[in-house]
Amino acid sequence: MMDKTYSIAIDGPAGAGKSTIARTLAKELSFCYVDTGAIYRTVAYFMDLLGISPKDVDGVNRYIDELTIGIEYDEDGVQHMIMNGMDVTSDIRTPEISQKASQVSAHRVVREVLLDMQRELARQHNVVMDGRDIGTVVLPRADVKIFLTAEPEIRAQRRTQELKDKGEKADYSQILRQIRQRDEQDTHRAIAPLKMAKDSIAVDTTHMSPEEAAAEVRRIVRERTGI
């Protein structure tokens, strides 16, 4: 039985494989998987329903207190996002909400509101947490920090296939443009930009299958922690 709480931070750009790898690792370790991107997507979705632009700082500040976010897990450990009592897990998984989440996450008030929530999860549970600033801001003392990356073209291919597998329409060229735009937004925002922590280990998944990438991350975690 573990005598301490472990936290594993997985950062990286959109489409690098963070969610897939983090879920796989969390399930293998019996840890809680925390998809912080889904939390920001929930904020973006809430503002979108209200007709508030993700760039409207005053609007976001005005309505953020009316949003209650909950996280629940099903029997398979899949994270479900609960927005004011409603499960919006499926609703937030669109390219449009993804772009708006990147914009809304740049607001200081949003990050301050969600930061305590994310840290409290790590205080109470063993977690594998993925996002853009986990190792640099949210959990700077995480036991293991991984920075996943992959070429934009490969990330766009993966996202395109993911949408097609769900029976949704997907245009590779459009998705590639969105990914490059998201990279630009995430790396150049003033608050908590996407960057690799000094003590993080880089894993390039460009030429890896999901299984190979997950195995490499698991090897690093085992090497660093012994678990």
Short mmCIF file of N, CA and C in Angstrom, two decimals, residues 1-183:
data_model
loop_
_atom_site.label_atom_id
_atom_site.label_comp_id
_atom_site.label_asym_id
_atom_site.label_seq_id
_atom_site.Cartn_x
_atom_site.Cartn_y
_atom_site.Cartn_z
N MET A 1 0.84 -1.19 0.00
CA MET A 1 0.00 0.00 0.00
C MET A 1 0.88 1.24 0.00
N MET A 2 0.52 2.24 -0.78
CA MET A 2 1.32 3.45 -0.88
C MET A 2 1.20 4.28 0.40
N ASP A 3 2.32 4.85 0.86
CA ASP A 3 2.30 5.67 2.06
C ASP A 3 2.41 7.15 1.73
N LYS A 4 2.24 7.50 0.48
CA LYS A 4 2.24 8.89 0.05
C LYS A 4 1.32 9.04 -1.16
N THR A 5 1.01 10.29 -1.45
CA THR A 5 0.19 10.57 -2.62
C THR A 5 1.10 10.96 -3.77
N TYR A 6 0.93 10.29 -4.90
CA TYR A 6 1.76 10.56 -6.07
C TYR A 6 1.01 11.42 -7.07
N SER A 7 1.77 12.27 -7.74
CA SER A 7 1.19 13.06 -8.83
C SER A 7 2.10 12.98 -10.04
N ILE A 8 1.49 12.72 -11.19
CA ILE A 8 2.21 12.64 -12.45
C ILE A 8 1.64 13.69 -13.39
N ALA A 9 2.50 14.58 -13.88
CA ALA A 9 2.06 15.67 -14.75
C ALA A 9 2.44 15.36 -16.19
N ILE A 10 1.46 15.46 -17.08
CA ILE A 10 1.70 15.23 -18.50
C ILE A 10 1.23 16.46 -19.27
N ASP A 11 2.18 17.17 -19.85
CA ASP A 11 1.88 18.38 -20.61
C ASP A 11 2.20 18.17 -22.09
N GLY A 12 1.71 19.10 -22.91
CA GLY A 12 2.02 19.04 -24.32
C GLY A 12 0.94 19.70 -25.15
N PRO A 13 1.20 19.91 -26.42
CA PRO A 13 0.23 20.56 -27.31
C PRO A 13 -0.93 19.65 -27.67
N ALA A 14 -1.94 20.24 -28.31
CA ALA A 14 -3.12 19.49 -28.71
C ALA A 14 -2.76 18.37 -29.68
N GLY A 15 -3.30 17.17 -29.42
CA GLY A 15 -3.10 16.05 -30.34
C GLY A 15 -1.82 15.27 -30.16
N ALA A 16 -1.07 15.55 -29.11
CA ALA A 16 0.19 14.83 -28.89
C ALA A 16 -0.03 13.46 -28.26
N GLY A 17 -1.26 13.21 -27.80
CA GLY A 17 -1.56 11.91 -27.20
C GLY A 17 -1.69 11.95 -25.69
N LYS A 18 -1.78 13.15 -25.12
CA LYS A 18 -1.82 13.28 -23.66
C LYS A 18 -2.96 12.51 -23.03
N SER A 19 -4.17 12.73 -23.52
CA SER A 19 -5.34 12.11 -22.90
C SER A 19 -5.29 10.59 -22.96
N THR A 20 -4.97 10.06 -24.13
CA THR A 20 -4.90 8.60 -24.30
C THR A 20 -3.87 7.99 -23.37
N ILE A 21 -2.69 8.58 -23.35
CA ILE A 21 -1.61 8.05 -22.53
C ILE A 21 -1.90 8.21 -21.04
N ALA A 22 -2.43 9.37 -20.67
CA ALA A 22 -2.73 9.62 -19.26
C ALA A 22 -3.81 8.66 -18.75
N ARG A 23 -4.85 8.43 -19.58
CA ARG A 23 -5.90 7.49 -19.18
C ARG A 23 -5.34 6.08 -19.02
N THR A 24 -4.50 5.67 -19.96
CA THR A 24 -3.91 4.33 -19.92
C THR A 24 -3.05 4.16 -18.67
N LEU A 25 -2.23 5.17 -18.41
CA LEU A 25 -1.34 5.11 -17.25
C LEU A 25 -2.12 5.10 -15.94
N ALA A 26 -3.13 5.97 -15.86
CA ALA A 26 -3.93 6.06 -14.64
C ALA A 26 -4.64 4.73 -14.36
N LYS A 27 -5.15 4.10 -15.41
CA LYS A 27 -5.85 2.83 -15.23
C LYS A 27 -4.89 1.75 -14.75
N GLU A 28 -3.68 1.73 -15.33
CA GLU A 28 -2.70 0.72 -14.94
C GLU A 28 -2.25 0.89 -13.50
N LEU A 29 -2.13 2.15 -13.07
CA LEU A 29 -1.66 2.45 -11.71
C LEU A 29 -2.78 2.54 -10.69
N SER A 30 -4.03 2.49 -11.16
CA SER A 30 -5.21 2.69 -10.30
C SER A 30 -5.20 4.09 -9.69
N PHE A 31 -4.75 5.07 -10.49
CA PHE A 31 -4.75 6.47 -10.11
C PHE A 31 -5.99 7.15 -10.70
N CYS A 32 -6.30 8.34 -10.21
CA CYS A 32 -7.35 9.16 -10.82
C CYS A 32 -6.76 9.88 -12.03
N TYR A 33 -7.48 9.83 -13.12
CA TYR A 33 -7.06 10.57 -14.31
C TYR A 33 -7.78 11.91 -14.31
N VAL A 34 -7.02 13.00 -14.41
CA VAL A 34 -7.61 14.33 -14.43
C VAL A 34 -7.25 15.02 -15.75
N ASP A 35 -8.26 15.16 -16.59
CA ASP A 35 -8.11 15.84 -17.88
C ASP A 35 -8.44 17.31 -17.66
N THR A 36 -7.43 18.13 -17.42
CA THR A 36 -7.68 19.54 -17.13
C THR A 36 -8.20 20.28 -18.35
N GLY A 37 -7.85 19.79 -19.54
CA GLY A 37 -8.37 20.42 -20.75
C GLY A 37 -9.88 20.36 -20.78
N ALA A 38 -10.46 19.26 -20.29
CA ALA A 38 -11.91 19.12 -20.25
C ALA A 38 -12.54 20.13 -19.30
N ILE A 39 -11.81 20.50 -18.26
CA ILE A 39 -12.33 21.49 -17.32
C ILE A 39 -12.44 22.85 -18.01
N TYR A 40 -11.40 23.22 -18.75
CA TYR A 40 -11.43 24.49 -19.47
C TYR A 40 -12.45 24.46 -20.61
N ARG A 41 -12.61 23.30 -21.22
CA ARG A 41 -13.63 23.17 -22.27
C ARG A 41 -15.02 23.41 -21.68
N THR A 42 -15.22 22.93 -20.45
CA THR A 42 -16.51 23.13 -19.79
C THR A 42 -16.79 24.61 -19.55
N VAL A 43 -15.77 25.33 -19.16
CA VAL A 43 -15.93 26.79 -18.99
C VAL A 43 -16.28 27.43 -20.32
N ALA A 44 -15.55 27.04 -21.37
CA ALA A 44 -15.79 27.60 -22.70
C ALA A 44 -17.20 27.27 -23.18
N TYR A 45 -17.65 26.06 -22.93
CA TYR A 45 -18.98 25.63 -23.35
C TYR A 45 -20.05 26.43 -22.63
N PHE A 46 -19.86 26.64 -21.34
CA PHE A 46 -20.80 27.42 -20.54
C PHE A 46 -20.92 28.84 -21.08
N MET A 47 -19.78 29.47 -21.35
CA MET A 47 -19.79 30.83 -21.87
C MET A 47 -20.42 30.87 -23.26
N ASP A 48 -20.17 29.83 -24.04
CA ASP A 48 -20.72 29.76 -25.39
C ASP A 48 -22.25 29.69 -25.34
N LEU A 49 -22.78 28.92 -24.40
CA LEU A 49 -24.24 28.82 -24.26
C LEU A 49 -24.85 30.17 -23.89
N LEU A 50 -24.08 30.97 -23.16
CA LEU A 50 -24.57 32.29 -22.75
C LEU A 50 -24.34 33.35 -23.82
N GLY A 51 -23.63 32.95 -24.89
CA GLY A 51 -23.34 33.92 -25.94
C GLY A 51 -22.20 34.85 -25.59
N ILE A 52 -21.36 34.42 -24.65
CA ILE A 52 -20.21 35.23 -24.23
C ILE A 52 -18.99 34.82 -25.04
N SER A 53 -18.37 35.77 -25.71
CA SER A 53 -17.16 35.48 -26.48
C SER A 53 -16.04 35.07 -25.54
N PRO A 54 -15.24 34.07 -25.91
CA PRO A 54 -14.12 33.67 -25.06
C PRO A 54 -13.07 34.76 -24.90
N LYS A 55 -13.13 35.78 -25.75
CA LYS A 55 -12.21 36.90 -25.66
C LYS A 55 -12.76 38.05 -24.82
N ASP A 56 -14.01 37.93 -24.41
CA ASP A 56 -14.68 38.98 -23.64
C ASP A 56 -14.32 38.84 -22.17
N VAL A 57 -13.28 39.53 -21.75
CA VAL A 57 -12.80 39.40 -20.37
C VAL A 57 -13.88 39.81 -19.36
N ASP A 58 -14.53 40.93 -19.61
CA ASP A 58 -15.56 41.40 -18.68
C ASP A 58 -16.71 40.41 -18.59
N GLY A 59 -17.12 39.87 -19.74
CA GLY A 59 -18.21 38.91 -19.74
C GLY A 59 -17.86 37.64 -18.99
N VAL A 60 -16.67 37.12 -19.23
CA VAL A 60 -16.22 35.91 -18.53
C VAL A 60 -16.14 36.16 -17.03
N ASN A 61 -15.58 37.30 -16.65
CA ASN A 61 -15.47 37.65 -15.23
C ASN A 61 -16.85 37.76 -14.58
N ARG A 62 -17.80 38.28 -15.33
CA ARG A 62 -19.14 38.51 -14.80
C ARG A 62 -19.89 37.21 -14.52
N TYR A 63 -19.70 36.22 -15.39
CA TYR A 63 -20.52 35.01 -15.29
C TYR A 63 -19.81 33.79 -14.71
N ILE A 64 -18.51 33.87 -14.49
CA ILE A 64 -17.76 32.70 -14.03
C ILE A 64 -18.29 32.17 -12.69
N ASP A 65 -18.79 33.06 -11.82
CA ASP A 65 -19.29 32.63 -10.52
C ASP A 65 -20.62 31.87 -10.62
N GLU A 66 -21.27 31.94 -11.79
CA GLU A 66 -22.53 31.22 -11.97
C GLU A 66 -22.30 29.78 -12.45
N LEU A 67 -21.05 29.44 -12.65
CA LEU A 67 -20.69 28.11 -13.14
C LEU A 67 -20.20 27.22 -12.01
N THR A 68 -20.80 26.05 -11.91
CA THR A 68 -20.35 25.03 -10.96
C THR A 68 -19.87 23.83 -11.76
N ILE A 69 -18.61 23.44 -11.52
CA ILE A 69 -18.04 22.31 -12.26
C ILE A 69 -17.80 21.14 -11.32
N GLY A 70 -18.25 19.98 -11.76
CA GLY A 70 -18.01 18.76 -11.01
C GLY A 70 -17.33 17.73 -11.89
N ILE A 71 -16.61 16.82 -11.27
CA ILE A 71 -15.96 15.73 -12.00
C ILE A 71 -16.41 14.41 -11.39
N GLU A 72 -16.90 13.53 -12.25
CA GLU A 72 -17.31 12.20 -11.82
C GLU A 72 -16.60 11.16 -12.69
N TYR A 73 -16.48 9.95 -12.18
CA TYR A 73 -15.82 8.88 -12.91
C TYR A 73 -16.77 7.68 -13.01
N ASP A 74 -16.82 7.09 -14.22
CA ASP A 74 -17.67 5.91 -14.37
C ASP A 74 -16.89 4.66 -13.97
N GLU A 75 -17.49 3.50 -14.18
CA GLU A 75 -16.87 2.25 -13.74
C GLU A 75 -15.53 1.98 -14.42
N ASP A 76 -15.35 2.53 -15.61
CA ASP A 76 -14.10 2.33 -16.35
C ASP A 76 -13.07 3.42 -16.06
N GLY A 77 -13.39 4.31 -15.12
CA GLY A 77 -12.46 5.37 -14.77
C GLY A 77 -12.48 6.55 -15.73
N VAL A 78 -13.49 6.59 -16.63
CA VAL A 78 -13.60 7.69 -17.58
C VAL A 78 -14.14 8.92 -16.88
N GLN A 79 -13.47 10.04 -17.10
CA GLN A 79 -13.85 11.29 -16.45
C GLN A 79 -15.07 11.91 -17.14
N HIS A 80 -16.05 12.28 -16.34
CA HIS A 80 -17.23 12.96 -16.85
C HIS A 80 -17.29 14.37 -16.27
N MET A 81 -17.56 15.34 -17.15
CA MET A 81 -17.63 16.73 -16.72
C MET A 81 -19.09 17.10 -16.45
N ILE A 82 -19.33 17.63 -15.26
CA ILE A 82 -20.67 18.01 -14.84
C ILE A 82 -20.73 19.53 -14.72
N MET A 83 -21.55 20.14 -15.55
CA MET A 83 -21.70 21.60 -15.58
C MET A 83 -23.06 21.98 -14.99
N ASN A 84 -23.02 22.60 -13.82
CA ASN A 84 -24.27 22.98 -13.14
C ASN A 84 -25.27 21.82 -13.09
N GLY A 85 -24.73 20.64 -12.76
CA GLY A 85 -25.56 19.45 -12.59
C GLY A 85 -25.83 18.66 -13.85
N MET A 86 -25.33 19.12 -15.00
CA MET A 86 -25.59 18.45 -16.28
C MET A 86 -24.30 17.85 -16.84
N ASP A 87 -24.37 16.60 -17.28
CA ASP A 87 -23.21 15.94 -17.87
C ASP A 87 -23.00 16.48 -19.28
N VAL A 88 -21.87 17.17 -19.48
CA VAL A 88 -21.58 17.79 -20.79
C VAL A 88 -20.36 17.16 -21.44
N THR A 89 -20.01 15.96 -21.00
CA THR A 89 -18.80 15.30 -21.47
C THR A 89 -18.72 15.22 -22.99
N SER A 90 -19.81 14.87 -23.63
CA SER A 90 -19.82 14.76 -25.10
C SER A 90 -19.91 16.13 -25.77
N ASP A 91 -20.65 17.04 -25.16
CA ASP A 91 -20.89 18.35 -25.77
C ASP A 91 -19.62 19.19 -25.92
N ILE A 92 -18.66 18.98 -25.06
CA ILE A 92 -17.47 19.83 -25.07
C ILE A 92 -16.39 19.34 -26.04
N ARG A 93 -16.62 18.19 -26.68
CA ARG A 93 -15.60 17.59 -27.55
C ARG A 93 -15.79 17.98 -29.01
N THR A 94 -15.70 19.25 -29.30
CA THR A 94 -15.78 19.72 -30.68
C THR A 94 -14.58 20.63 -30.95
N PRO A 95 -14.15 20.72 -32.21
CA PRO A 95 -13.03 21.61 -32.53
C PRO A 95 -13.30 23.06 -32.15
N GLU A 96 -14.55 23.49 -32.28
CA GLU A 96 -14.90 24.87 -31.96
C GLU A 96 -14.73 25.16 -30.46
N ILE A 97 -15.20 24.25 -29.64
CA ILE A 97 -15.06 24.43 -28.19
C ILE A 97 -13.59 24.32 -27.79
N SER A 98 -12.84 23.49 -28.50
CA SER A 98 -11.41 23.37 -28.24
C SER A 98 -10.71 24.72 -28.44
N GLN A 99 -11.02 25.39 -29.55
CA GLN A 99 -10.42 26.70 -29.82
C GLN A 99 -10.84 27.72 -28.77
N LYS A 100 -12.11 27.69 -28.39
CA LYS A 100 -12.60 28.65 -27.41
C LYS A 100 -12.03 28.37 -26.01
N ALA A 101 -11.76 27.10 -25.73
CA ALA A 101 -11.16 26.74 -24.44
C ALA A 101 -9.77 27.33 -24.34
N SER A 102 -9.02 27.30 -25.44
CA SER A 102 -7.67 27.88 -25.44
C SER A 102 -7.75 29.38 -25.15
N GLN A 103 -8.75 30.05 -25.70
CA GLN A 103 -8.89 31.49 -25.50
C GLN A 103 -9.36 31.82 -24.10
N VAL A 104 -10.35 31.09 -23.61
CA VAL A 104 -10.89 31.39 -22.29
C VAL A 104 -9.89 31.05 -21.19
N SER A 105 -9.01 30.08 -21.45
CA SER A 105 -8.02 29.68 -20.44
C SER A 105 -6.94 30.73 -20.24
N ALA A 106 -6.89 31.71 -21.13
CA ALA A 106 -5.89 32.78 -21.00
C ALA A 106 -6.30 33.84 -19.98
N HIS A 107 -7.55 33.79 -19.52
CA HIS A 107 -8.04 34.78 -18.57
C HIS A 107 -7.61 34.43 -17.15
N ARG A 108 -7.06 35.39 -16.47
CA ARG A 108 -6.54 35.17 -15.11
C ARG A 108 -7.62 34.64 -14.17
N VAL A 109 -8.82 35.20 -14.24
CA VAL A 109 -9.87 34.79 -13.30
C VAL A 109 -10.23 33.33 -13.48
N VAL A 110 -10.23 32.85 -14.73
CA VAL A 110 -10.55 31.45 -14.99
C VAL A 110 -9.49 30.54 -14.40
N ARG A 111 -8.25 30.87 -14.62
CA ARG A 111 -7.15 30.03 -14.12
C ARG A 111 -7.12 30.03 -12.60
N GLU A 112 -7.41 31.18 -11.98
CA GLU A 112 -7.41 31.24 -10.52
C GLU A 112 -8.53 30.38 -9.93
N VAL A 113 -9.70 30.44 -10.56
CA VAL A 113 -10.84 29.66 -10.07
C VAL A 113 -10.55 28.16 -10.17
N LEU A 114 -9.93 27.74 -11.26
CA LEU A 114 -9.73 26.32 -11.50
C LEU A 114 -8.45 25.76 -10.86
N LEU A 115 -7.50 26.64 -10.56
CA LEU A 115 -6.22 26.17 -10.01
C LEU A 115 -6.41 25.44 -8.69
N ASP A 116 -7.18 26.01 -7.77
CA ASP A 116 -7.39 25.37 -6.48
C ASP A 116 -8.10 24.04 -6.64
N MET A 117 -9.04 23.99 -7.57
CA MET A 117 -9.78 22.75 -7.82
C MET A 117 -8.84 21.63 -8.25
N GLN A 118 -7.93 21.95 -9.17
CA GLN A 118 -7.00 20.95 -9.68
C GLN A 118 -6.01 20.51 -8.61
N ARG A 119 -5.51 21.45 -7.84
CA ARG A 119 -4.54 21.11 -6.79
C ARG A 119 -5.18 20.29 -5.68
N GLU A 120 -6.44 20.58 -5.38
CA GLU A 120 -7.13 19.83 -4.34
C GLU A 120 -7.30 18.37 -4.75
N LEU A 121 -7.56 18.13 -6.02
CA LEU A 121 -7.65 16.75 -6.51
C LEU A 121 -6.34 16.01 -6.28
N ALA A 122 -5.22 16.71 -6.53
CA ALA A 122 -3.91 16.09 -6.34
C ALA A 122 -3.57 15.89 -4.87
N ARG A 123 -4.11 16.73 -4.02
CA ARG A 123 -3.87 16.56 -2.58
C ARG A 123 -4.62 15.35 -2.03
N GLN A 124 -5.79 15.10 -2.59
CA GLN A 124 -6.64 14.05 -2.05
C GLN A 124 -6.42 12.67 -2.69
N HIS A 125 -5.87 12.67 -3.91
CA HIS A 125 -5.76 11.40 -4.65
C HIS A 125 -4.40 11.25 -5.32
N ASN A 126 -4.06 10.00 -5.65
CA ASN A 126 -2.97 9.76 -6.59
C ASN A 126 -3.52 10.14 -7.96
N VAL A 127 -2.80 10.99 -8.68
CA VAL A 127 -3.36 11.48 -9.95
C VAL A 127 -2.37 11.41 -11.10
N VAL A 128 -2.93 11.21 -12.28
CA VAL A 128 -2.23 11.46 -13.53
C VAL A 128 -3.00 12.62 -14.14
N MET A 129 -2.36 13.77 -14.24
CA MET A 129 -3.05 14.98 -14.67
C MET A 129 -2.42 15.49 -15.96
N ASP A 130 -3.24 15.73 -16.96
CA ASP A 130 -2.68 16.25 -18.21
C ASP A 130 -3.25 17.62 -18.55
N GLY A 131 -2.47 18.38 -19.31
CA GLY A 131 -2.88 19.73 -19.67
C GLY A 131 -1.78 20.48 -20.38
N ARG A 132 -1.75 21.80 -20.18
CA ARG A 132 -0.76 22.64 -20.84
C ARG A 132 0.27 23.22 -19.86
N ASP A 133 -0.14 23.31 -18.58
CA ASP A 133 0.74 23.96 -17.60
C ASP A 133 0.79 23.20 -16.28
N ILE A 134 0.62 21.88 -16.36
CA ILE A 134 0.56 21.09 -15.12
C ILE A 134 1.92 21.09 -14.41
N GLY A 135 2.97 20.78 -15.16
CA GLY A 135 4.29 20.70 -14.55
C GLY A 135 4.90 22.05 -14.20
N THR A 136 4.45 23.11 -14.88
CA THR A 136 5.02 24.44 -14.63
C THR A 136 4.24 25.25 -13.61
N VAL A 137 2.90 25.08 -13.58
CA VAL A 137 2.08 25.93 -12.71
C VAL A 137 1.21 25.15 -11.73
N VAL A 138 0.44 24.22 -12.24
CA VAL A 138 -0.54 23.53 -11.39
C VAL A 138 0.14 22.64 -10.36
N LEU A 139 1.03 21.76 -10.82
CA LEU A 139 1.73 20.83 -9.91
C LEU A 139 3.23 20.94 -10.12
N PRO A 140 3.83 22.06 -9.75
CA PRO A 140 5.27 22.25 -9.98
C PRO A 140 6.15 21.26 -9.20
N ARG A 141 5.57 20.59 -8.20
CA ARG A 141 6.33 19.60 -7.42
C ARG A 141 5.86 18.18 -7.73
N ALA A 142 5.31 17.97 -8.88
CA ALA A 142 4.85 16.63 -9.27
C ALA A 142 6.01 15.64 -9.21
N ASP A 143 5.71 14.40 -8.88
CA ASP A 143 6.75 13.37 -8.76
C ASP A 143 7.40 13.08 -10.11
N VAL A 144 6.60 13.13 -11.18
CA VAL A 144 7.12 12.90 -12.53
C VAL A 144 6.46 13.91 -13.46
N LYS A 145 7.28 14.51 -14.34
CA LYS A 145 6.76 15.45 -15.32
C LYS A 145 7.15 14.97 -16.72
N ILE A 146 6.15 14.82 -17.55
CA ILE A 146 6.36 14.38 -18.93
C ILE A 146 5.87 15.48 -19.87
N PHE A 147 6.65 15.74 -20.91
CA PHE A 147 6.21 16.70 -21.93
C PHE A 147 6.10 15.94 -23.25
N LEU A 148 4.85 15.69 -23.67
CA LEU A 148 4.59 14.97 -24.91
C LEU A 148 4.52 15.94 -26.09
N THR A 149 5.07 15.54 -27.19
CA THR A 149 5.00 16.37 -28.38
C THR A 149 4.91 15.48 -29.61
N ALA A 150 4.58 16.09 -30.73
CA ALA A 150 4.53 15.40 -32.03
C ALA A 150 4.40 16.47 -33.10
N GLU A 151 4.80 16.14 -34.31
CA GLU A 151 4.71 17.10 -35.40
C GLU A 151 3.24 17.49 -35.63
N PRO A 152 2.97 18.77 -35.96
CA PRO A 152 1.60 19.23 -36.17
C PRO A 152 0.82 18.40 -37.17
N GLU A 153 1.49 17.98 -38.25
CA GLU A 153 0.81 17.19 -39.28
C GLU A 153 0.32 15.85 -38.73
N ILE A 154 1.13 15.25 -37.90
CA ILE A 154 0.75 13.96 -37.30
C ILE A 154 -0.39 14.16 -36.31
N ARG A 155 -0.33 15.23 -35.55
CA ARG A 155 -1.40 15.51 -34.60
C ARG A 155 -2.72 15.77 -35.32
N ALA A 156 -2.65 16.46 -36.45
CA ALA A 156 -3.85 16.72 -37.25
C ALA A 156 -4.42 15.43 -37.82
N GLN A 157 -3.54 14.53 -38.28
CA GLN A 157 -3.99 13.24 -38.79
C GLN A 157 -4.72 12.45 -37.71
N ARG A 158 -4.16 12.46 -36.52
CA ARG A 158 -4.77 11.72 -35.42
C ARG A 158 -6.15 12.27 -35.08
N ARG A 159 -6.24 13.60 -35.01
CA ARG A 159 -7.51 14.23 -34.67
C ARG A 159 -8.55 13.97 -35.76
N THR A 160 -8.13 14.03 -37.01
CA THR A 160 -9.04 13.77 -38.12
C THR A 160 -9.60 12.35 -38.04
N GLN A 161 -8.73 11.39 -37.79
CA GLN A 161 -9.16 10.00 -37.69
C GLN A 161 -10.06 9.79 -36.48
N GLU A 162 -9.75 10.45 -35.39
CA GLU A 162 -10.56 10.33 -34.18
C GLU A 162 -11.99 10.77 -34.44
N LEU A 163 -12.14 11.90 -35.14
CA LEU A 163 -13.47 12.41 -35.45
C LEU A 163 -14.21 11.48 -36.41
N LYS A 164 -13.49 10.98 -37.41
CA LYS A 164 -14.10 10.07 -38.38
C LYS A 164 -14.55 8.78 -37.70
N ASP A 165 -13.76 8.31 -36.74
CA ASP A 165 -14.13 7.10 -36.02
C ASP A 165 -15.43 7.29 -35.23
N LYS A 166 -15.71 8.53 -34.88
CA LYS A 166 -16.94 8.84 -34.16
C LYS A 166 -18.11 9.09 -35.11
N GLY A 167 -17.83 8.99 -36.42
CA GLY A 167 -18.87 9.23 -37.40
C GLY A 167 -19.10 10.69 -37.70
N GLU A 168 -18.13 11.54 -37.32
CA GLU A 168 -18.26 12.97 -37.55
C GLU A 168 -17.47 13.39 -38.78
N LYS A 169 -17.86 14.50 -39.37
CA LYS A 169 -17.12 15.03 -40.51
C LYS A 169 -15.82 15.65 -40.02
N ALA A 170 -14.76 15.47 -40.81
CA ALA A 170 -13.46 16.00 -40.41
C ALA A 170 -12.65 16.37 -41.64
N ASP A 171 -12.18 17.60 -41.68
CA ASP A 171 -11.36 18.08 -42.78
C ASP A 171 -9.93 18.27 -42.27
N TYR A 172 -9.02 17.46 -42.81
CA TYR A 172 -7.64 17.48 -42.33
C TYR A 172 -7.02 18.88 -42.40
N SER A 173 -7.19 19.57 -43.52
CA SER A 173 -6.58 20.89 -43.70
C SER A 173 -7.09 21.87 -42.66
N GLN A 174 -8.37 21.83 -42.40
CA GLN A 174 -8.95 22.73 -41.41
C GLN A 174 -8.44 22.40 -40.01
N ILE A 175 -8.37 21.11 -39.69
CA ILE A 175 -7.90 20.70 -38.38
C ILE A 175 -6.44 21.07 -38.19
N LEU A 176 -5.63 20.94 -39.24
CA LEU A 176 -4.22 21.32 -39.14
C LEU A 176 -4.09 22.81 -38.85
N ARG A 177 -4.91 23.62 -39.52
CA ARG A 177 -4.89 25.07 -39.26
C ARG A 177 -5.29 25.36 -37.82
N GLN A 178 -6.29 24.65 -37.33
CA GLN A 178 -6.75 24.87 -35.96
C GLN A 178 -5.67 24.48 -34.95
N ILE A 179 -4.98 23.39 -35.22
CA ILE A 179 -3.92 22.94 -34.31
C ILE A 179 -2.78 23.95 -34.27
N ARG A 180 -2.39 24.45 -35.43
CA ARG A 180 -1.33 25.45 -35.47
C ARG A 180 -1.75 26.73 -34.77
N GLN A 181 -3.02 27.10 -34.94
CA GLN A 181 -3.54 28.28 -34.25
C GLN A 181 -3.56 28.05 -32.75
N ARG A 182 -3.97 26.85 -32.35
CA ARG A 182 -4.00 26.52 -30.92
C ARG A 182 -2.60 26.55 -30.33
N ASP A 183 -1.62 26.03 -31.06
CA ASP A 183 -0.24 26.06 -30.59
C ASP A 183 0.22 27.50 -30.37
#
